[in-house]
Short mmCIF file of C-alpha atoms and ligand atoms in Angstrom, two decimals:
data_model
loop_
_atom_site.label_atom_id
_atom_site.label_comp_id
_atom_site.label_asym_id
_atom_site.label_seq_id
_atom_site.Cartn_x
_atom_site.Cartn_y
_atom_site.Cartn_z
CA MET A 1 -58.11 96.72 -22.57
CA PRO A 2 -61.05 94.06 -22.80
CA ASP A 3 -61.87 91.98 -19.60
CA VAL A 4 -61.30 88.41 -19.75
CA LEU A 5 -64.66 86.92 -18.81
CA LYS A 6 -64.73 84.74 -15.40
CA ASN A 7 -67.73 83.05 -15.97
CA ASP A 8 -68.99 82.36 -19.47
CA ARG A 9 -71.80 79.67 -18.92
CA PHE A 10 -74.29 81.93 -20.07
CA LEU A 11 -72.82 82.83 -23.43
CA ARG A 12 -71.37 78.91 -23.72
CA ALA A 13 -75.26 77.96 -23.14
CA LEU A 14 -76.37 80.31 -26.09
CA ARG A 15 -73.84 78.77 -28.50
CA ARG A 16 -75.11 75.48 -27.31
CA GLU A 17 -71.67 74.51 -26.12
CA PRO A 18 -71.19 72.20 -22.82
CA THR A 19 -71.28 73.70 -19.77
CA ASP A 20 -70.56 72.63 -16.04
CA THR A 21 -73.90 73.30 -14.91
CA THR A 22 -77.02 75.29 -16.11
CA PRO A 23 -76.86 79.11 -16.21
CA ILE A 24 -79.14 81.07 -14.64
CA TRP A 25 -80.23 84.67 -14.77
CA VAL A 26 -83.84 85.96 -13.53
CA MET A 27 -85.95 88.64 -15.89
CA ARG A 28 -86.60 91.98 -13.78
CA GLN A 29 -83.61 90.56 -11.66
CA ALA A 30 -83.06 94.37 -10.57
CA GLY A 31 -86.56 95.42 -9.18
CA ARG A 32 -88.72 96.17 -6.45
CA TYR A 33 -88.50 92.73 -4.83
CA LEU A 34 -85.06 94.21 -3.63
CA PRO A 35 -85.01 96.33 -0.46
CA GLU A 36 -81.97 97.88 -1.75
CA TYR A 37 -83.36 98.51 -5.33
CA ARG A 38 -86.58 100.60 -3.49
CA THR A 39 -83.87 102.35 -1.58
CA THR A 40 -82.08 103.39 -4.70
CA ARG A 41 -85.16 104.14 -6.55
CA GLU A 42 -86.31 106.52 -3.39
CA ARG A 43 -82.94 108.21 -3.98
CA ALA A 44 -83.36 108.77 -7.60
CA GLY A 45 -86.92 110.07 -7.06
CA SER A 46 -88.79 108.43 -10.03
CA PHE A 47 -88.20 105.40 -12.07
CA MET A 48 -86.90 107.49 -15.23
CA GLY A 49 -84.50 109.39 -12.73
CA LEU A 50 -83.34 106.10 -11.96
CA ALA A 51 -82.64 104.73 -15.63
CA GLN A 52 -81.52 108.07 -17.03
CA ASN A 53 -78.69 108.54 -14.50
CA PRO A 54 -76.18 105.80 -15.60
CA GLU A 55 -74.51 105.59 -12.02
CA PHE A 56 -77.91 104.77 -10.50
CA ALA A 57 -78.46 102.35 -13.30
CA CYS A 58 -74.92 100.61 -12.89
CA GLU A 59 -75.85 100.34 -9.15
CA VAL A 60 -79.11 98.43 -9.40
CA THR A 61 -77.78 96.27 -12.07
CA LEU A 62 -75.24 95.20 -10.01
CA GLN A 63 -77.43 94.93 -6.62
CA PRO A 64 -78.60 91.15 -7.72
CA LEU A 65 -75.25 89.84 -8.47
CA ALA A 66 -74.17 91.13 -4.95
CA ARG A 67 -76.89 88.87 -3.49
CA PHE A 68 -76.83 85.65 -5.86
CA GLU A 69 -74.84 83.50 -7.74
CA LEU A 70 -76.18 84.85 -11.29
CA ASP A 71 -74.56 84.03 -14.38
CA ALA A 72 -75.38 87.39 -16.27
CA ALA A 73 -76.29 90.96 -15.57
CA ILE A 74 -78.72 92.69 -17.59
CA LEU A 75 -78.90 96.63 -18.37
CA PHE A 76 -81.15 98.26 -15.96
CA SER A 77 -83.25 100.30 -18.20
CA ASP A 78 -86.77 99.98 -19.80
CA ILE A 79 -88.08 98.78 -23.19
CA LEU A 80 -89.98 102.12 -23.53
CA THR A 81 -86.99 104.14 -23.67
CA ILE A 82 -87.15 104.48 -27.45
CA PRO A 83 -90.83 105.85 -27.76
CA ASP A 84 -89.65 108.27 -25.01
CA ALA A 85 -86.64 109.34 -26.89
CA MET A 86 -89.21 109.59 -30.05
CA GLY A 87 -90.72 112.55 -28.27
CA LEU A 88 -93.78 110.51 -26.53
CA GLY A 89 -93.18 111.58 -23.11
CA LEU A 90 -92.64 108.42 -20.78
CA SER A 91 -93.76 108.60 -17.12
CA PHE A 92 -94.27 105.90 -14.37
CA ALA A 93 -96.57 107.12 -11.60
CA HIS A 94 -95.79 105.03 -8.20
CA GLY A 95 -97.29 101.36 -8.14
CA GLU A 96 -98.67 102.12 -11.71
CA GLY A 97 -97.51 101.24 -15.07
CA PRO A 98 -96.07 103.41 -17.74
CA GLN A 99 -97.92 106.37 -18.88
CA PHE A 100 -97.30 108.17 -22.48
CA ALA A 101 -98.14 112.01 -22.43
CA ARG A 102 -98.30 111.92 -26.34
CA PRO A 103 -99.48 108.56 -27.51
CA VAL A 104 -99.13 108.09 -31.28
CA ARG A 105 -102.83 107.88 -33.11
CA SER A 106 -103.10 109.28 -36.34
CA ALA A 107 -101.38 108.56 -39.76
CA ALA A 108 -99.70 112.18 -38.97
CA ASP A 109 -98.35 111.14 -35.73
CA ILE A 110 -96.59 108.20 -37.23
CA ALA A 111 -95.28 109.97 -40.17
CA LYS A 112 -93.41 112.45 -37.83
CA LEU A 113 -91.61 109.43 -35.71
CA ALA A 114 -87.98 109.36 -36.62
CA VAL A 115 -85.30 106.96 -35.17
CA PRO A 116 -83.81 108.87 -32.24
CA ASP A 117 -80.16 109.40 -32.26
CA MET A 118 -78.09 106.70 -30.35
CA ASP A 119 -75.49 109.61 -29.27
CA GLY A 120 -77.97 112.02 -28.36
CA GLU A 121 -81.39 111.25 -26.71
CA LEU A 122 -80.28 107.43 -25.61
CA ARG A 123 -76.67 108.22 -24.89
CA TYR A 124 -77.62 107.63 -21.34
CA VAL A 125 -78.34 104.05 -22.10
CA MET A 126 -74.83 103.47 -23.77
CA ASP A 127 -73.09 105.23 -20.94
CA ALA A 128 -74.73 102.85 -18.52
CA VAL A 129 -73.47 100.00 -20.68
CA ARG A 130 -70.07 101.31 -20.59
CA LEU A 131 -70.29 101.75 -16.76
CA ILE A 132 -71.69 98.51 -16.12
CA ARG A 133 -69.34 96.59 -18.31
CA ARG A 134 -66.43 98.52 -16.43
CA GLU A 135 -67.90 97.86 -12.96
CA LEU A 136 -68.43 94.17 -13.74
CA HIS A 137 -64.77 93.46 -14.35
CA GLY A 138 -65.68 90.50 -16.39
CA ARG A 139 -67.52 88.76 -13.63
CA VAL A 140 -70.46 87.80 -16.03
CA PRO A 141 -71.74 88.57 -19.33
CA LEU A 142 -73.82 92.09 -19.63
CA ILE A 143 -77.17 91.50 -21.38
CA GLY A 144 -78.25 94.44 -23.45
CA PHE A 145 -82.03 94.66 -24.88
CA SER A 146 -85.04 96.38 -26.33
CA GLY A 147 -88.62 95.63 -26.93
CA SER A 148 -89.88 94.45 -30.14
CA PRO A 149 -91.55 96.52 -32.50
CA TRP A 150 -94.78 94.90 -32.09
CA THR A 151 -94.53 95.56 -28.38
CA LEU A 152 -93.48 98.98 -28.29
CA ALA A 153 -96.03 99.93 -30.72
CA CYS A 154 -98.58 98.59 -28.10
CA TYR A 155 -97.70 101.02 -25.53
CA MET A 156 -97.20 103.85 -28.25
CA VAL A 157 -100.59 103.69 -29.61
CA GLU A 158 -102.85 102.74 -26.60
CA GLY A 159 -100.52 105.61 -24.29
CA HIS A 160 -100.17 102.91 -21.32
CA GLY A 161 -100.35 99.41 -20.20
CA SER A 162 -103.63 97.30 -21.28
CA LYS A 163 -104.91 93.63 -21.12
CA ASP A 164 -105.65 93.37 -24.85
CA PHE A 165 -103.92 96.52 -26.76
CA ALA A 166 -107.27 97.01 -28.96
CA THR A 167 -106.23 100.27 -30.28
CA LEU A 168 -103.35 99.04 -32.03
CA LYS A 169 -105.23 95.70 -32.90
CA SER A 170 -107.99 97.99 -34.61
CA LEU A 171 -105.23 99.98 -36.22
CA CYS A 172 -103.80 96.61 -37.96
CA TRP A 173 -107.17 95.88 -39.23
CA ASN A 174 -108.34 99.18 -40.22
CA GLU A 175 -105.05 100.72 -41.48
CA PRO A 176 -102.44 98.21 -42.10
CA LYS A 177 -100.48 100.62 -44.08
CA ILE A 178 -100.08 102.69 -41.53
CA THR A 179 -99.32 100.03 -38.93
CA HIS A 180 -96.63 98.60 -41.10
CA GLN A 181 -95.16 102.34 -41.55
CA LEU A 182 -94.96 102.79 -37.61
CA LEU A 183 -93.58 98.88 -37.07
CA ASP A 184 -90.75 99.38 -39.90
CA THR A 185 -89.49 102.84 -38.41
CA LEU A 186 -89.49 100.97 -34.71
CA ALA A 187 -87.52 98.18 -36.35
CA ARG A 188 -84.96 100.48 -37.73
CA ALA A 189 -84.80 102.19 -34.38
CA VAL A 190 -84.57 98.84 -32.33
CA ALA A 191 -81.67 97.61 -34.63
CA ALA A 192 -79.72 100.89 -34.14
CA TYR A 193 -80.19 101.00 -30.58
CA LEU A 194 -78.97 97.45 -30.18
CA ILE A 195 -76.05 97.81 -32.42
CA ALA A 196 -75.32 100.98 -30.34
CA GLN A 197 -75.47 98.65 -27.08
CA ALA A 198 -73.04 96.20 -28.74
CA GLY A 199 -70.79 99.11 -29.44
CA ALA A 200 -71.09 100.16 -25.88
CA GLY A 201 -70.12 96.75 -24.52
CA ALA A 202 -73.31 94.45 -24.24
CA GLN A 203 -72.36 90.88 -24.72
CA ALA A 204 -75.67 89.29 -25.60
CA LEU A 205 -78.91 90.97 -26.69
CA MET A 206 -82.34 90.15 -26.06
CA ILE A 207 -85.52 91.43 -27.85
CA PHE A 208 -88.53 91.14 -25.60
CA ASP A 209 -92.11 90.55 -27.36
CA THR A 210 -94.24 90.97 -24.28
CA TRP A 211 -97.43 90.98 -26.24
CA GLY A 212 -96.75 89.03 -29.36
CA GLY A 213 -99.00 86.27 -27.96
CA LEU A 214 -101.94 88.80 -28.35
CA LEU A 215 -102.07 88.10 -31.95
CA GLY A 216 -103.27 85.04 -34.10
CA PRO A 217 -100.91 82.87 -36.12
CA ALA A 218 -101.00 85.23 -39.62
CA PRO A 219 -101.08 88.71 -37.75
CA PHE A 220 -98.37 87.46 -35.66
CA ARG A 221 -96.04 86.65 -38.60
CA GLU A 222 -97.18 89.91 -40.30
CA PHE A 223 -96.83 92.31 -37.37
CA SER A 224 -94.60 90.93 -35.09
CA LEU A 225 -92.22 88.06 -36.41
CA ARG A 226 -91.50 89.78 -39.53
CA TYR A 227 -89.84 92.84 -37.90
CA MET A 228 -87.95 90.62 -35.09
CA ALA A 229 -86.44 88.90 -38.10
CA GLN A 230 -85.70 92.22 -39.79
CA ILE A 231 -83.99 93.24 -36.94
CA VAL A 232 -82.06 89.94 -36.27
CA ALA A 233 -80.84 90.35 -40.08
CA ASP A 234 -79.43 93.73 -39.26
CA LEU A 235 -77.89 92.81 -36.38
CA ASN A 236 -76.22 89.89 -37.92
CA ALA A 237 -74.85 92.22 -40.71
CA ASP A 238 -73.32 94.67 -38.53
CA PRO A 239 -69.17 93.90 -37.71
CA VAL A 240 -69.94 94.29 -34.10
CA SER A 241 -73.36 93.25 -32.99
CA ARG A 242 -72.88 89.76 -35.35
CA GLU A 243 -70.70 88.48 -32.59
CA LEU A 244 -73.40 88.55 -29.98
CA PRO A 245 -76.10 85.95 -29.54
CA VAL A 246 -79.49 87.28 -29.70
CA VAL A 247 -82.18 85.82 -27.64
CA LEU A 248 -85.89 86.40 -28.94
CA PHE A 249 -88.83 86.20 -26.57
CA SER A 250 -92.35 86.64 -27.40
CA LYS A 251 -94.63 85.76 -24.52
CA GLY A 252 -97.70 83.49 -25.36
CA ALA A 253 -96.45 82.68 -28.67
CA GLY A 254 -95.14 78.99 -28.05
CA ALA A 255 -97.28 77.91 -31.27
CA HIS A 256 -94.39 80.10 -33.20
CA LEU A 257 -91.07 78.76 -31.79
CA HIS A 258 -90.41 76.81 -35.03
CA GLU A 259 -90.73 79.94 -37.20
CA MET A 260 -88.93 81.90 -34.70
CA ALA A 261 -85.91 79.63 -34.68
CA ASP A 262 -85.31 80.39 -38.15
CA THR A 263 -84.82 84.06 -37.82
CA GLY A 264 -80.82 83.50 -37.38
CA CYS A 265 -81.34 84.30 -33.53
CA ALA A 266 -79.25 82.09 -31.15
CA ALA A 267 -82.01 81.40 -28.58
CA LEU A 268 -85.74 81.53 -27.65
CA GLY A 269 -87.27 82.59 -24.45
CA VAL A 270 -89.99 80.37 -23.55
CA ASP A 271 -92.73 81.01 -21.10
CA TRP A 272 -94.04 78.58 -18.32
CA THR A 273 -97.21 77.29 -20.56
CA ILE A 274 -94.68 75.23 -23.02
CA ASP A 275 -93.12 72.38 -22.10
CA LEU A 276 -89.34 72.59 -22.79
CA ALA A 277 -88.87 68.75 -23.73
CA ASP A 278 -91.58 69.94 -26.45
CA ALA A 279 -89.96 73.07 -27.50
CA ARG A 280 -86.49 71.24 -27.49
CA ARG A 281 -87.91 68.82 -30.09
CA THR A 282 -89.64 72.00 -32.10
CA VAL A 283 -86.65 73.63 -32.42
CA ALA A 284 -84.59 70.75 -33.44
CA GLY A 285 -81.29 71.86 -32.40
CA LYS A 286 -81.47 75.24 -33.87
CA VAL A 287 -81.38 77.35 -31.08
CA ALA A 288 -80.75 77.28 -27.13
CA LEU A 289 -84.02 77.79 -25.11
CA GLN A 290 -84.03 79.91 -22.21
CA GLY A 291 -86.82 79.82 -19.47
CA ASN A 292 -89.19 78.64 -18.07
CA LEU A 293 -90.56 78.54 -14.32
CA ASP A 294 -93.97 80.14 -13.52
CA PRO A 295 -92.72 83.39 -11.35
CA ALA A 296 -95.58 82.68 -9.15
CA ILE A 297 -93.61 79.61 -7.82
CA LEU A 298 -91.27 82.03 -6.22
CA ARG A 299 -94.15 82.57 -3.79
CA ALA A 300 -94.32 79.00 -2.92
CA SER A 301 -92.48 77.21 -0.13
CA PRO A 302 -88.54 76.39 -0.16
CA GLU A 303 -89.34 72.73 -1.17
CA VAL A 304 -91.91 73.41 -3.66
CA ILE A 305 -89.48 75.90 -5.63
CA ARG A 306 -86.38 73.45 -5.33
CA ARG A 307 -88.75 70.70 -6.77
CA GLU A 308 -90.17 72.88 -9.97
CA ALA A 309 -86.72 74.09 -10.52
CA ARG A 310 -85.98 70.50 -10.96
CA VAL A 311 -89.07 69.66 -13.26
CA VAL A 312 -87.90 72.52 -15.43
CA LEU A 313 -84.26 71.32 -15.55
CA ASP A 314 -85.73 67.59 -16.17
CA SER A 315 -87.74 68.59 -19.00
CA TYR A 316 -84.86 70.09 -20.99
CA GLY A 317 -82.75 67.22 -19.84
CA ASN A 318 -79.02 66.53 -20.18
CA HIS A 319 -78.40 68.37 -23.55
CA PRO A 320 -76.55 71.69 -24.09
CA GLY A 321 -78.18 74.83 -24.67
CA HIS A 322 -80.47 75.58 -21.72
CA VAL A 323 -80.45 79.03 -19.91
CA PHE A 324 -82.55 78.81 -16.85
CA ASN A 325 -85.12 81.81 -16.06
CA LEU A 326 -88.36 82.48 -15.22
CA GLY A 327 -91.12 82.43 -18.18
CA HIS A 328 -91.72 86.37 -17.37
CA GLY A 329 -90.69 88.72 -14.87
CA ILE A 330 -90.10 88.43 -11.09
CA THR A 331 -92.98 90.27 -9.23
CA PRO A 332 -92.38 92.65 -6.33
CA GLU A 333 -93.83 90.30 -3.45
CA VAL A 334 -91.00 87.56 -3.82
CA ASP A 335 -88.70 87.20 -0.96
CA PRO A 336 -85.26 87.61 -1.87
CA GLU A 337 -84.12 84.47 0.08
CA CYS A 338 -86.28 82.30 -2.65
CA VAL A 339 -84.13 83.71 -5.29
CA LYS A 340 -81.28 82.70 -3.81
CA LEU A 341 -82.30 79.17 -3.32
CA LEU A 342 -83.61 78.87 -6.69
CA VAL A 343 -80.16 79.90 -8.23
CA ASP A 344 -78.24 77.44 -5.72
CA GLU A 345 -80.69 74.68 -6.58
CA VAL A 346 -80.50 75.20 -10.44
CA HIS A 347 -76.59 75.07 -10.02
CA ALA A 348 -76.45 72.11 -7.78
CA TYR A 349 -79.17 70.00 -9.89
CA GLY A 350 -77.44 71.25 -13.25
CA ARG A 351 -74.12 69.50 -12.17
CA THR A 352 -76.16 66.34 -10.97
CA LEU A 353 -77.87 66.14 -14.35
CA ARG A 354 -74.48 66.34 -16.32
CA ALA A 355 -73.04 63.83 -13.95
CA GLY A 356 -75.84 61.65 -15.36
O1 CP3 B 401 -84.72 92.53 -16.22
C1 CP3 B 401 -84.22 93.49 -15.57
O2 CP3 B 401 -83.75 93.54 -14.56
C2 CP3 B 401 -83.73 94.79 -16.55
C3 CP3 B 401 -84.65 95.65 -16.42
C4 CP3 B 401 -85.89 95.79 -17.10
C5 CP3 B 401 -87.23 96.66 -16.38
N1 CP3 B 401 -88.19 96.57 -17.51
C6 CP3 B 401 -87.08 97.45 -15.48
C7 CP3 B 401 -88.35 97.75 -14.90
C8 CP3 B 401 -86.44 95.26 -18.21
C9 CP3 B 401 -85.78 94.20 -19.26
C10 CP3 B 401 -87.70 95.60 -18.50
C11 CP3 B 401 -88.42 95.21 -19.77
C12 CP3 B 401 -89.80 95.82 -20.08
N2 CP3 B 401 -90.31 96.84 -19.73
C13 CP3 B 401 -90.92 94.90 -20.74
C14 CP3 B 401 -90.76 93.48 -21.43
C15 CP3 B 401 -90.84 92.50 -20.39
C16 CP3 B 401 -91.70 92.29 -19.80
O3 CP3 B 401 -91.61 92.12 -18.26
O4 CP3 B 401 -92.82 91.92 -20.32
C17 CP3 B 401 -92.29 95.78 -20.37
C18 CP3 B 401 -93.26 95.39 -21.22
C19 CP3 B 401 -91.77 96.71 -20.11
C20 CP3 B 401 -92.64 98.07 -19.63
C21 CP3 B 401 -92.84 98.34 -18.23
N3 CP3 B 401 -91.89 99.13 -17.41
C22 CP3 B 401 -93.88 98.04 -17.36
C23 CP3 B 401 -95.00 97.35 -18.14
C24 CP3 B 401 -93.60 98.41 -16.40
C25 CP3 B 401 -94.47 98.55 -15.09
C26 CP3 B 401 -94.55 97.25 -14.58
C27 CP3 B 401 -94.95 97.00 -12.99
O5 CP3 B 401 -94.30 95.94 -12.42
O6 CP3 B 401 -95.22 98.16 -12.31
C28 CP3 B 401 -92.35 99.14 -16.27
C29 CP3 B 401 -91.55 99.71 -15.19
C30 CP3 B 401 -90.35 98.71 -14.69
N4 CP3 B 401 -89.35 98.59 -15.49
C31 CP3 B 401 -89.94 98.29 -13.26
C32 CP3 B 401 -88.37 97.97 -13.38
C33 CP3 B 401 -87.98 97.22 -12.26
C34 CP3 B 401 -90.73 98.76 -12.20
C35 CP3 B 401 -90.91 100.06 -12.01
C36 CP3 B 401 -90.32 101.00 -10.70
O7 CP3 B 401 -89.57 100.64 -10.03
O8 CP3 B 401 -91.62 101.42 -10.18
#
């Protein structure tokens, strides 16, 4: 029996329909700034232990919703589950970023990669989606997600985090054919992964292209956008996932919003370097927008947080199609009370905006 959704503000905003106020969720809303997250992570023993256990993943997904009036839940997982399932051996050392035991470097490494089995290596993700949907009881919609092929390739080729992911960028210039082979395999994997999440009960889908902004205009089109467009086309061709709005978020790629809006996605995530009024004009009513408070503002005083939240809401203005979010993930030092006052301010001022 499918649940009746009690709060559909987020989905309505993604469809650019009117809402009583502006919906809000926060990238990385289940994370280390919450003491209860740190406690569960301790019990799980490691980040992957947390993400691969559906009960733990469900528990931490729901933690921020118990504290704040958020309008969406996001599956607790990571974008690097796909490369891990491809056999690269993912681990997270405490306080450090991701690490692959077997990074992908050569043509032979890339030729060996296969789309993982969604009912095999990645079944734990679908089990988590099913469990979270059940435990949400229709309170808010559940977002499923994946990394973009480009962003996944950044980590797979480098083997760990980096400021510039120079190893993949060299591969683009030196071995474009092999790079495309890698990105094509990843695009097929991401589409299958998101379709499986939709089948398991996700109600919206988001693609994180965290490192798209490292590329110049032509390489962005060739190595990032093209594969995201292919995935959106695959999602829109599947009878289950075609019903779900898709959000594309390329950080630092504000110059490409007009092209991204033409992919067939429902919404674009926007980082804080872009004025939402400009972004709204650029996408010309084709898509909704999600964003874009600078996460660093959550470390300021309550008055500044409230004021800057209103600046973001005013920049979008009284139009349908805005989902409030940060321009990137929340950081571990943030005081949870600051998230509470942000959520409450967005809802209160969003109502005022609509009252004209
Ligand atoms: O938004 C949510 O609450 C859902 C969960 C989520 C996580 N990672 C949990 C996580 C999502 C959507 C992601 C996406 C993700 N993971 C991205 C794209 C979005 C972005 O932030 O740019 C990227 C690039 C990754 C890869 C990744 N995972 C990195 C670079 C790190 C280390 C970052 C850090 O702050 O140390 C992770 C680990 C990770 N993923 C954590 C969380 C809560 C922290 C791990 C911990 O508990 O120690």
